[in-house]
PDB file of C-alpha atoms in Angstrom:
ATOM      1  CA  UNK A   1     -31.926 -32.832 -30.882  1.00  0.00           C
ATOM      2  CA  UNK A   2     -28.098 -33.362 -31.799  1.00  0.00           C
ATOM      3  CA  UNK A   3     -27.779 -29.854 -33.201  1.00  0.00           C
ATOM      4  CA  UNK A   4     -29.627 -28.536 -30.608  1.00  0.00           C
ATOM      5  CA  UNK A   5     -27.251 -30.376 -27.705  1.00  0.00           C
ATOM      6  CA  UNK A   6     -24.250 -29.653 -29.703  1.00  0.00           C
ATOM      7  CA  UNK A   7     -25.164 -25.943 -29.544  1.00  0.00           C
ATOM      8  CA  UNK A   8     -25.783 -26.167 -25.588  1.00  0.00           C
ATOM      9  CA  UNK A   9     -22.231 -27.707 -25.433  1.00  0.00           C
ATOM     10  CA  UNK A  10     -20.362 -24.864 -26.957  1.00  0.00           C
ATOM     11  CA  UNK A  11     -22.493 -22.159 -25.034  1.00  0.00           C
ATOM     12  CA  UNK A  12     -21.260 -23.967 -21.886  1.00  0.00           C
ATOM     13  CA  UNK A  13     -17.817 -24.335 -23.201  1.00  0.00           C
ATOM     14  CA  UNK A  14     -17.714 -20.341 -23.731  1.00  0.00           C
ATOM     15  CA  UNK A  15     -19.754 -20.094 -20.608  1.00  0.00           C
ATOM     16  CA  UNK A  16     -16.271 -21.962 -18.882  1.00  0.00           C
ATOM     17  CA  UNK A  17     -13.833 -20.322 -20.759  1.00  0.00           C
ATOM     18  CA  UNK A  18     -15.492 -16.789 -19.559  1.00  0.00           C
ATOM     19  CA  UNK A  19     -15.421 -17.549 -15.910  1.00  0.00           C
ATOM     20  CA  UNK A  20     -11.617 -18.426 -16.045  1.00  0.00           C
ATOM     21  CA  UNK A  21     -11.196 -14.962 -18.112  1.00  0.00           C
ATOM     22  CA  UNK A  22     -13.338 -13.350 -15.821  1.00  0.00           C
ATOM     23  CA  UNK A  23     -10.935 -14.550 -13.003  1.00  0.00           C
ATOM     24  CA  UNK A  24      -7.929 -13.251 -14.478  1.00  0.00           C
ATOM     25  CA  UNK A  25      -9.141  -9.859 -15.644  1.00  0.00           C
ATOM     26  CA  UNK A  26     -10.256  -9.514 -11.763  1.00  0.00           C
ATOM     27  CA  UNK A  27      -6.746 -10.783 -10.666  1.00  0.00           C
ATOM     28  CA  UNK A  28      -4.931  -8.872 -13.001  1.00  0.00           C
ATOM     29  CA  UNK A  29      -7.482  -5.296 -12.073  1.00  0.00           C
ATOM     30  CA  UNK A  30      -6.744  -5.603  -8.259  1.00  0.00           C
ATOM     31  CA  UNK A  31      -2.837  -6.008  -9.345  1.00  0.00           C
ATOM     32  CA  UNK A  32      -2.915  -3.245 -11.563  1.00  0.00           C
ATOM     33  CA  UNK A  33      -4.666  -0.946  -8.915  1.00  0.00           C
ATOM     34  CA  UNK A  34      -2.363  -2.055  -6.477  1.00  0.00           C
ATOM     35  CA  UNK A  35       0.698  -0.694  -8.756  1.00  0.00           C
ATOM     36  CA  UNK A  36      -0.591   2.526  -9.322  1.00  0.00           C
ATOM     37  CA  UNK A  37      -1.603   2.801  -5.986  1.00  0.00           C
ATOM     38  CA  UNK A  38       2.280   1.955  -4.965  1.00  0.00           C
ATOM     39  CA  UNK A  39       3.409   4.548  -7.790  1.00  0.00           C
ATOM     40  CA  UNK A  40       3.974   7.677  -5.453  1.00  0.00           C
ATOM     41  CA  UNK A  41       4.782   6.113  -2.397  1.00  0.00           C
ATOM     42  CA  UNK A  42       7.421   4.152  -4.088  1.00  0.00           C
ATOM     43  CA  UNK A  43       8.817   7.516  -5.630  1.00  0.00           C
ATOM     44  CA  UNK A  44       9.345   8.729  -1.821  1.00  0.00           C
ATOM     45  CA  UNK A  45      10.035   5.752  -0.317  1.00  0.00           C
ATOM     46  CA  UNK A  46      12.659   3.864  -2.163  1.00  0.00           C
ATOM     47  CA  UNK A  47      14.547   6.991  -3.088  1.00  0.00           C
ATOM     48  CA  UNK A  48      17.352   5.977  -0.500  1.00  0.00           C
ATOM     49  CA  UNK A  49      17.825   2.469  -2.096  1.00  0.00           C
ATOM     50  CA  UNK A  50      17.250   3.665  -5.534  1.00  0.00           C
ATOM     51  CA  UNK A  51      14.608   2.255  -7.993  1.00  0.00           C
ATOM     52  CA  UNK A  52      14.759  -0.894 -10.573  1.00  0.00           C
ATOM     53  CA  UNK A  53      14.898  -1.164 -13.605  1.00  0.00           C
ATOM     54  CA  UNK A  54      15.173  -3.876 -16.104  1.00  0.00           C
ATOM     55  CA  UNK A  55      16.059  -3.723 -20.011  1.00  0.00           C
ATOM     56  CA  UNK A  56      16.701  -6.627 -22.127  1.00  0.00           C
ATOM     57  CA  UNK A  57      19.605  -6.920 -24.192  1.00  0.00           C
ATOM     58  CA  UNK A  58      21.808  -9.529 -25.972  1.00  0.00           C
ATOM     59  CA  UNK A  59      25.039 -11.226 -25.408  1.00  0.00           C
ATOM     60  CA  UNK A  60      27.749 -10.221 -27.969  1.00  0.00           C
ATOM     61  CA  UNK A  61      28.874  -7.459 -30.294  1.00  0.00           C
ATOM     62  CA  UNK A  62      25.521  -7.424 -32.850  1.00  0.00           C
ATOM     63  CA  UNK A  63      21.516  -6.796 -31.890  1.00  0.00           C
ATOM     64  CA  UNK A  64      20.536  -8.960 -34.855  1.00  0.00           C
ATOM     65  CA  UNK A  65      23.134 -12.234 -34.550  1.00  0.00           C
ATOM     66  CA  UNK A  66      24.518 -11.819 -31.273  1.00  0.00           C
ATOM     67  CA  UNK A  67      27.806 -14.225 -30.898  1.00  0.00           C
ATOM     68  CA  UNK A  68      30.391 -14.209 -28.181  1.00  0.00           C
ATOM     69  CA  UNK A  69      33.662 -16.133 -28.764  1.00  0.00           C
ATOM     70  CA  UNK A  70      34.258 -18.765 -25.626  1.00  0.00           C
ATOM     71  CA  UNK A  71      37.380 -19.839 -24.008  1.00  0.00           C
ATOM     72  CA  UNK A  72      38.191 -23.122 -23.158  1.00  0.00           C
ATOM     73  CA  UNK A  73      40.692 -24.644 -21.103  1.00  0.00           C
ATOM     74  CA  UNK A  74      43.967 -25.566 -22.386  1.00  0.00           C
ATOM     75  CA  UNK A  75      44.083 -29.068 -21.505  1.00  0.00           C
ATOM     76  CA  UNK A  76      40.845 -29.247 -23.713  1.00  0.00           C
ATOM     77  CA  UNK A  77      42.651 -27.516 -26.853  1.00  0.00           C
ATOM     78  CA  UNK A  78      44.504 -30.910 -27.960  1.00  0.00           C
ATOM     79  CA  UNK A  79      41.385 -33.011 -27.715  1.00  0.00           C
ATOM     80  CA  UNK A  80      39.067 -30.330 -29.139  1.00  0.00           C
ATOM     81  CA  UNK A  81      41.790 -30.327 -32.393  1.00  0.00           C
ATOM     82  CA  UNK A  82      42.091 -33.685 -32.434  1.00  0.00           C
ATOM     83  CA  UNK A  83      38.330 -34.154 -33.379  1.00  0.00           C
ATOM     84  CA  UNK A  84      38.575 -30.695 -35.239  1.00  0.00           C
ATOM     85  CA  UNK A  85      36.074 -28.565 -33.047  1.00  0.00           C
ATOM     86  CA  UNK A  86      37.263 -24.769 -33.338  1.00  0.00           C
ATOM     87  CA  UNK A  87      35.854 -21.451 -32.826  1.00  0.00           C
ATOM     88  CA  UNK A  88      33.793 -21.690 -30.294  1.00  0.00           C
ATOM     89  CA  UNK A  89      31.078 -19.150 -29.916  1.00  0.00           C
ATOM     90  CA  UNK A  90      28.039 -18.301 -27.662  1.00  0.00           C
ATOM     91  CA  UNK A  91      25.429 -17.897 -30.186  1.00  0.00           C
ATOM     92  CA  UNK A  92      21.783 -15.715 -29.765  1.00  0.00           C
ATOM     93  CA  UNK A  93      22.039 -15.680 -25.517  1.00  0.00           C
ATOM     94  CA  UNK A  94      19.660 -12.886 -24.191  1.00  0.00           C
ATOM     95  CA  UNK A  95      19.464 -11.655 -20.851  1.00  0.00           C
ATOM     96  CA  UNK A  96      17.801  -8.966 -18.670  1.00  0.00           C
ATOM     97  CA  UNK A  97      20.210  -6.046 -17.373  1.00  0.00           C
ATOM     98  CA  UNK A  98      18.855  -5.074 -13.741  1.00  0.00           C
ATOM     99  CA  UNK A  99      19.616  -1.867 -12.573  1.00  0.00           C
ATOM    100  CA  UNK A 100      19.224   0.609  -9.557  1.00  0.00           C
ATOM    101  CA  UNK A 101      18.914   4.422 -10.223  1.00  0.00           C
ATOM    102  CA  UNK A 102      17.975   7.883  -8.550  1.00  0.00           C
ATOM    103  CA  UNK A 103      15.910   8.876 -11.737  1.00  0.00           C
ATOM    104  CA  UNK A 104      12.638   9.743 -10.723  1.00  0.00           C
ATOM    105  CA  UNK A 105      11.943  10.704 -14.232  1.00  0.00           C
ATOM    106  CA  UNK A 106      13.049   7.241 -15.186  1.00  0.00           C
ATOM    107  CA  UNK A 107      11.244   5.611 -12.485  1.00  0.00           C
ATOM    108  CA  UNK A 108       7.831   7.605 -13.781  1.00  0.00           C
ATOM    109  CA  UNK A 109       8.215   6.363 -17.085  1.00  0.00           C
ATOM    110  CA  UNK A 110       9.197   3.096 -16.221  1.00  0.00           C
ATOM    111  CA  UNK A 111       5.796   3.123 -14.601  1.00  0.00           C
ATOM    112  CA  UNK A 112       3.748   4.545 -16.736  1.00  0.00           C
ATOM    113  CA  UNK A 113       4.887   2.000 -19.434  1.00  0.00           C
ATOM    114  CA  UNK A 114       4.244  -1.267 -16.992  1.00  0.00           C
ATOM    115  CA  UNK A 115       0.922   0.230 -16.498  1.00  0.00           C
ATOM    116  CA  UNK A 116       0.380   1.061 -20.209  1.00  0.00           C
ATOM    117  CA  UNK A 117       0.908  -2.776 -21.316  1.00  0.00           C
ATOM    118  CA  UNK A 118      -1.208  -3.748 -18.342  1.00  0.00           C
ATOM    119  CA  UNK A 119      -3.903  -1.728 -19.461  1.00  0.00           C
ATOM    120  CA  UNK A 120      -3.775  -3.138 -23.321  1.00  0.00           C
ATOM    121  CA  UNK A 121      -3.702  -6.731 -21.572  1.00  0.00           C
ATOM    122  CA  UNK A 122      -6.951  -6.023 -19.600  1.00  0.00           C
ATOM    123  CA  UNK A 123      -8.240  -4.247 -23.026  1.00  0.00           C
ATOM    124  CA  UNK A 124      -7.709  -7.797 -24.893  1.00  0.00           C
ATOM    125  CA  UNK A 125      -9.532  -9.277 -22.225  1.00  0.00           C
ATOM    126  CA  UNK A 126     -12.537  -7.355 -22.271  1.00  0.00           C
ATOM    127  CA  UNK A 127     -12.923  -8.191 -25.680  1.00  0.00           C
ATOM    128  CA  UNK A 128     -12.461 -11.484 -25.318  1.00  0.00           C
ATOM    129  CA  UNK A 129     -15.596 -11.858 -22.158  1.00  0.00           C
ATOM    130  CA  UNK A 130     -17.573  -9.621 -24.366  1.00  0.00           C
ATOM    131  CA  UNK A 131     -17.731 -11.958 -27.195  1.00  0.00           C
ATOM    132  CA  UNK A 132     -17.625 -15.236 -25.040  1.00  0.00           C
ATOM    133  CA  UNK A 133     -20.528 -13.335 -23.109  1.00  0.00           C
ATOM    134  CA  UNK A 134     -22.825 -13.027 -26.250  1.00  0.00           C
ATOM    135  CA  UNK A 135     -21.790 -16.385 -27.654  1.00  0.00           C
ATOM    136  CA  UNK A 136     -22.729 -17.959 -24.278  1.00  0.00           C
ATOM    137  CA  UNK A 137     -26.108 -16.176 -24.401  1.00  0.00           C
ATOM    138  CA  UNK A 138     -26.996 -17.947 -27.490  1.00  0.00           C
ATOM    139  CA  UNK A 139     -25.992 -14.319 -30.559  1.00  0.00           C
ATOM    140  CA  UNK A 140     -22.391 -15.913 -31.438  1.00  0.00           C
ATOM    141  CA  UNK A 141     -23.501 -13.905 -34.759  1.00  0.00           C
ATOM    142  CA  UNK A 142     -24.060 -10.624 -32.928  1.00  0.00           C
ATOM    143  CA  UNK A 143     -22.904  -7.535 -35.099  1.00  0.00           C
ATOM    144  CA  UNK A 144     -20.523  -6.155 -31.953  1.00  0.00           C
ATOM    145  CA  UNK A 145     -18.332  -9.696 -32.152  1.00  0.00           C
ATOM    146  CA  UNK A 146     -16.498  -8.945 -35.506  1.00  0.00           C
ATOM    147  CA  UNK A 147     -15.886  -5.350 -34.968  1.00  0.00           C
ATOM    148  CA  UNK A 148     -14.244  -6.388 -31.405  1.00  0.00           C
ATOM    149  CA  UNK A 149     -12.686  -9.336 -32.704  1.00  0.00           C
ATOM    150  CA  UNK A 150     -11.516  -6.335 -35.498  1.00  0.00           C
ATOM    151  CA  UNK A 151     -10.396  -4.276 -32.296  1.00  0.00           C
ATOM    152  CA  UNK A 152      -8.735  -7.223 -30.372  1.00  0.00           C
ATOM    153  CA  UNK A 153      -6.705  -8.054 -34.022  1.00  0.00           C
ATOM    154  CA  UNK A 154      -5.296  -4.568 -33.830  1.00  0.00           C
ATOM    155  CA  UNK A 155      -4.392  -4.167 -30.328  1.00  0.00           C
ATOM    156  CA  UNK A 156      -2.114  -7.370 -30.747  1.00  0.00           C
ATOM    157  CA  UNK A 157      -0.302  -6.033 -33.675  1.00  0.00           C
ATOM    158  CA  UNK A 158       0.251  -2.906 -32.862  1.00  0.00           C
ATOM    159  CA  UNK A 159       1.399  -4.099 -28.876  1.00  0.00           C
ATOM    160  CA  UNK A 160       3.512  -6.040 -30.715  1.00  0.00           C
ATOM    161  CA  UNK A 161       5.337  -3.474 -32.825  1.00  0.00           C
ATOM    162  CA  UNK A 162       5.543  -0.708 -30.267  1.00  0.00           C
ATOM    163  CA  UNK A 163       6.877  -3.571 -27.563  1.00  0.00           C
ATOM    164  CA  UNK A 164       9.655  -4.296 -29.806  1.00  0.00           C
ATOM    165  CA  UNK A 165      10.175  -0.727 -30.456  1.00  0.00           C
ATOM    166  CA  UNK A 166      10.465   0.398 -26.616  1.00  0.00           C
ATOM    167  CA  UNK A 167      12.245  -2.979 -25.779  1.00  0.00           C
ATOM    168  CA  UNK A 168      15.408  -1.445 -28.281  1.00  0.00           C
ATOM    169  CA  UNK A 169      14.856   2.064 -27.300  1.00  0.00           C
ATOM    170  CA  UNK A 170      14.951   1.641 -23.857  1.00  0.00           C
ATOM    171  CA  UNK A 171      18.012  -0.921 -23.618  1.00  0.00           C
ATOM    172  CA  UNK A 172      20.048   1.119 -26.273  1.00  0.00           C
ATOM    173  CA  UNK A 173      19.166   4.101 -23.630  1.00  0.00           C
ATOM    174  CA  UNK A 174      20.566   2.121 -20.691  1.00  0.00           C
ATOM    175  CA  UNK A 175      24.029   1.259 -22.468  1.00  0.00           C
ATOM    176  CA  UNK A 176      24.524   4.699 -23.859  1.00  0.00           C
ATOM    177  CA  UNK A 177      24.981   5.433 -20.258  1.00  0.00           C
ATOM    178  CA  UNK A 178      27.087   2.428 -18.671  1.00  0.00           C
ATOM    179  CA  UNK A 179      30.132   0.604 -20.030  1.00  0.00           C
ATOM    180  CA  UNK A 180      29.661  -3.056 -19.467  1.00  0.00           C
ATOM    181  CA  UNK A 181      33.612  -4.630 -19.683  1.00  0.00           C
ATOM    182  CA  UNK A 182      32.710  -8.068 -17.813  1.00  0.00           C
ATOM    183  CA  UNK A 183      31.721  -9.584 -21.454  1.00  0.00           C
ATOM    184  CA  UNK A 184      29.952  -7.513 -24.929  1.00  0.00           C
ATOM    185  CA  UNK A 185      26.098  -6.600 -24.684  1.00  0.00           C
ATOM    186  CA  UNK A 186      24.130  -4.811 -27.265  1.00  0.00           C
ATOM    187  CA  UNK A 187      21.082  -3.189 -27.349  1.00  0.00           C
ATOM    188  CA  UNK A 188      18.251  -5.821 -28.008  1.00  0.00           C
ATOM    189  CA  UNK A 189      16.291  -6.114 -31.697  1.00  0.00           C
ATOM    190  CA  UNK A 190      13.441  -8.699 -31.191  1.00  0.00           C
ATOM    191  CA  UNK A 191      10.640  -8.722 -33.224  1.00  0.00           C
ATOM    192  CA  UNK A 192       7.172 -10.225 -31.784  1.00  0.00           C
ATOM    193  CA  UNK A 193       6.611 -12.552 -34.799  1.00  0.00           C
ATOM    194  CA  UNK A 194       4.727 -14.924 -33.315  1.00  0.00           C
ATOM    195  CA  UNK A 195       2.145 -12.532 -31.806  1.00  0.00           C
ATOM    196  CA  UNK A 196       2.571 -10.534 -34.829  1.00  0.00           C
ATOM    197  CA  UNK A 197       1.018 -13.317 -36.888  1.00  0.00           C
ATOM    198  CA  UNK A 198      -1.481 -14.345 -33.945  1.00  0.00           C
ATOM    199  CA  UNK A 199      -2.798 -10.327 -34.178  1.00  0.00           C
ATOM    200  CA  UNK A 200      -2.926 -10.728 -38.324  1.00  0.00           C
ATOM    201  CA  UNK A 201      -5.124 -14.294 -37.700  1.00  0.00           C
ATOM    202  CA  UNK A 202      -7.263 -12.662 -36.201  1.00  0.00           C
ATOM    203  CA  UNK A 203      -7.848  -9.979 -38.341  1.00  0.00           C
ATOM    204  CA  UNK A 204      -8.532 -12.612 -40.777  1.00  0.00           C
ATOM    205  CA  UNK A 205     -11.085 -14.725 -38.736  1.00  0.00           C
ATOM    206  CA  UNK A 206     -12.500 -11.157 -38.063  1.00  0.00           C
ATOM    207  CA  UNK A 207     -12.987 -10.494 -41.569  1.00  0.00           C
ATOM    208  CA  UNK A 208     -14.695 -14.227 -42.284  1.00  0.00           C
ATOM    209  CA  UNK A 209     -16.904 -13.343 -39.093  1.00  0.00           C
ATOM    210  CA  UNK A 210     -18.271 -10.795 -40.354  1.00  0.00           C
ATOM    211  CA  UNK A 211     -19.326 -12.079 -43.743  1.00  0.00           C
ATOM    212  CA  UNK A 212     -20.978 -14.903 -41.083  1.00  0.00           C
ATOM    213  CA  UNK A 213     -23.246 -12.573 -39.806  1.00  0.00           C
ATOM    214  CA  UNK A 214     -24.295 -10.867 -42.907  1.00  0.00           C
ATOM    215  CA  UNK A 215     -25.256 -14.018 -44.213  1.00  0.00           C
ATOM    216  CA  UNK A 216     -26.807 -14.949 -40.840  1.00  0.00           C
ATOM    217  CA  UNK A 217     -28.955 -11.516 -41.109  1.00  0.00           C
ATOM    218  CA  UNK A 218     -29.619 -12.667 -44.837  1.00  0.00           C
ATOM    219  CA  UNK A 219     -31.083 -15.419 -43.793  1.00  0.00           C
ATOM    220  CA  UNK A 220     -33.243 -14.066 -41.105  1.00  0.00           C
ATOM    221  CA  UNK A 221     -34.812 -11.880 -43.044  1.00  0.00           C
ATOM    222  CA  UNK A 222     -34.956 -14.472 -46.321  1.00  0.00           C
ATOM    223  CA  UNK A 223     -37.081 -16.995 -43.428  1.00  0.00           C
TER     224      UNK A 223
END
């Protein structure tokens, strides 16, 4: 009776968790459809005004330690000695350069890669219904779960890597082409650890899933 409740809990728990999942993939579908849909008209229509772009970079003279010495005032130099405080620096600041062109290649391609990352987002959350979907009907040891929770490992790593790749790329692009003097930028090097190591998890909890079900089958056919 216990097990048996316990089990009805956690199918109605991944019954829950579906819904809100099923909610966003929706959301994010219409908003997807709605930015291709705005793709060529925007490529006639904002010619005039020019089209936006945004690139991260950092603040400073390096992409890997980014530091930016800081001016103070001069009536603060005697106190700021007195307690020995000295080079002062702006340390690891990031920031988004926003842009308007008349690149309609650029624009394109801009596009193409918002769409591309929205696409791998609504791929991860396919996954994710399908295997709340069988769990919530009761086969949380269906064979399909481990090779999409396989698939779903993947995607995350390998989003992760090519996101820091085209997040360098494209801001070393940009300041190849424009000369910043207000203050130093550089082109942006951040690596996606943390999803990195969320993508690798669950390659691991993919690989203990699956030797679930083969002992679940084992058993099956041992009863």
């Amino acid at each position: 009776m216990g097990a048996d409740f316990g089990s009805l809990e956690r199918r109605g728990l991944a019954r829950g968790v579906k819904i809100v999942l099923d909610m966003v993939f929706y959301l994010a579908l219409v908003v997807g459809v709605m930015l291709v849909v705005s793709l060529p008209i925007s490529a006639f229509t904002d010619y005039d005004e020019g089209w936006e772009v945004i690139a991260p970079v950092v603040i400073g003279e390096s992409s890997f330690f980014p530091r930016l010495p800081v001016e103070v005032e001069e009536d603060a130099s005697p106190i700021l000695e007195q307690i020995g405080i000295s080079h002062i620096q702006l340390y690891d600041a990031r920031g988004k350069l926003k842009i308007l062109h008349h690149d309609l290649p650029l624009h394109l391609g801009y596009a193409t890669l918002l769409i591309l990352f929205g696409a791998l987002a609504l791929w991860v959350i396919t996954l994710l219904r399908r295997i709340l979907a069988t769990t919530a009907g009761g086969r949380p040891f269906d064979p399909a779960n481990p090779r999409r929770l396989n698939m779903l490992g993947w995607t995350i790593v390998s989003a992760s890597a090519l996101s820091s790749l085209l997040q360098y790329l494209a801001s070393r692009w940009i300041l190849s082409r424009i000369e910043v003097v207000t203050f130093s930028v550089s082109p942006v090097i951040r690596i996606h650890q943390e999803w990195i190591i969320c993508g690798l998890i669950v390659l691991v909890l993919a690989a203990v899933w699956k030797e679930a079900v083969l002992m679940a089958e084992e058993q099956s056919l041992t009863v």
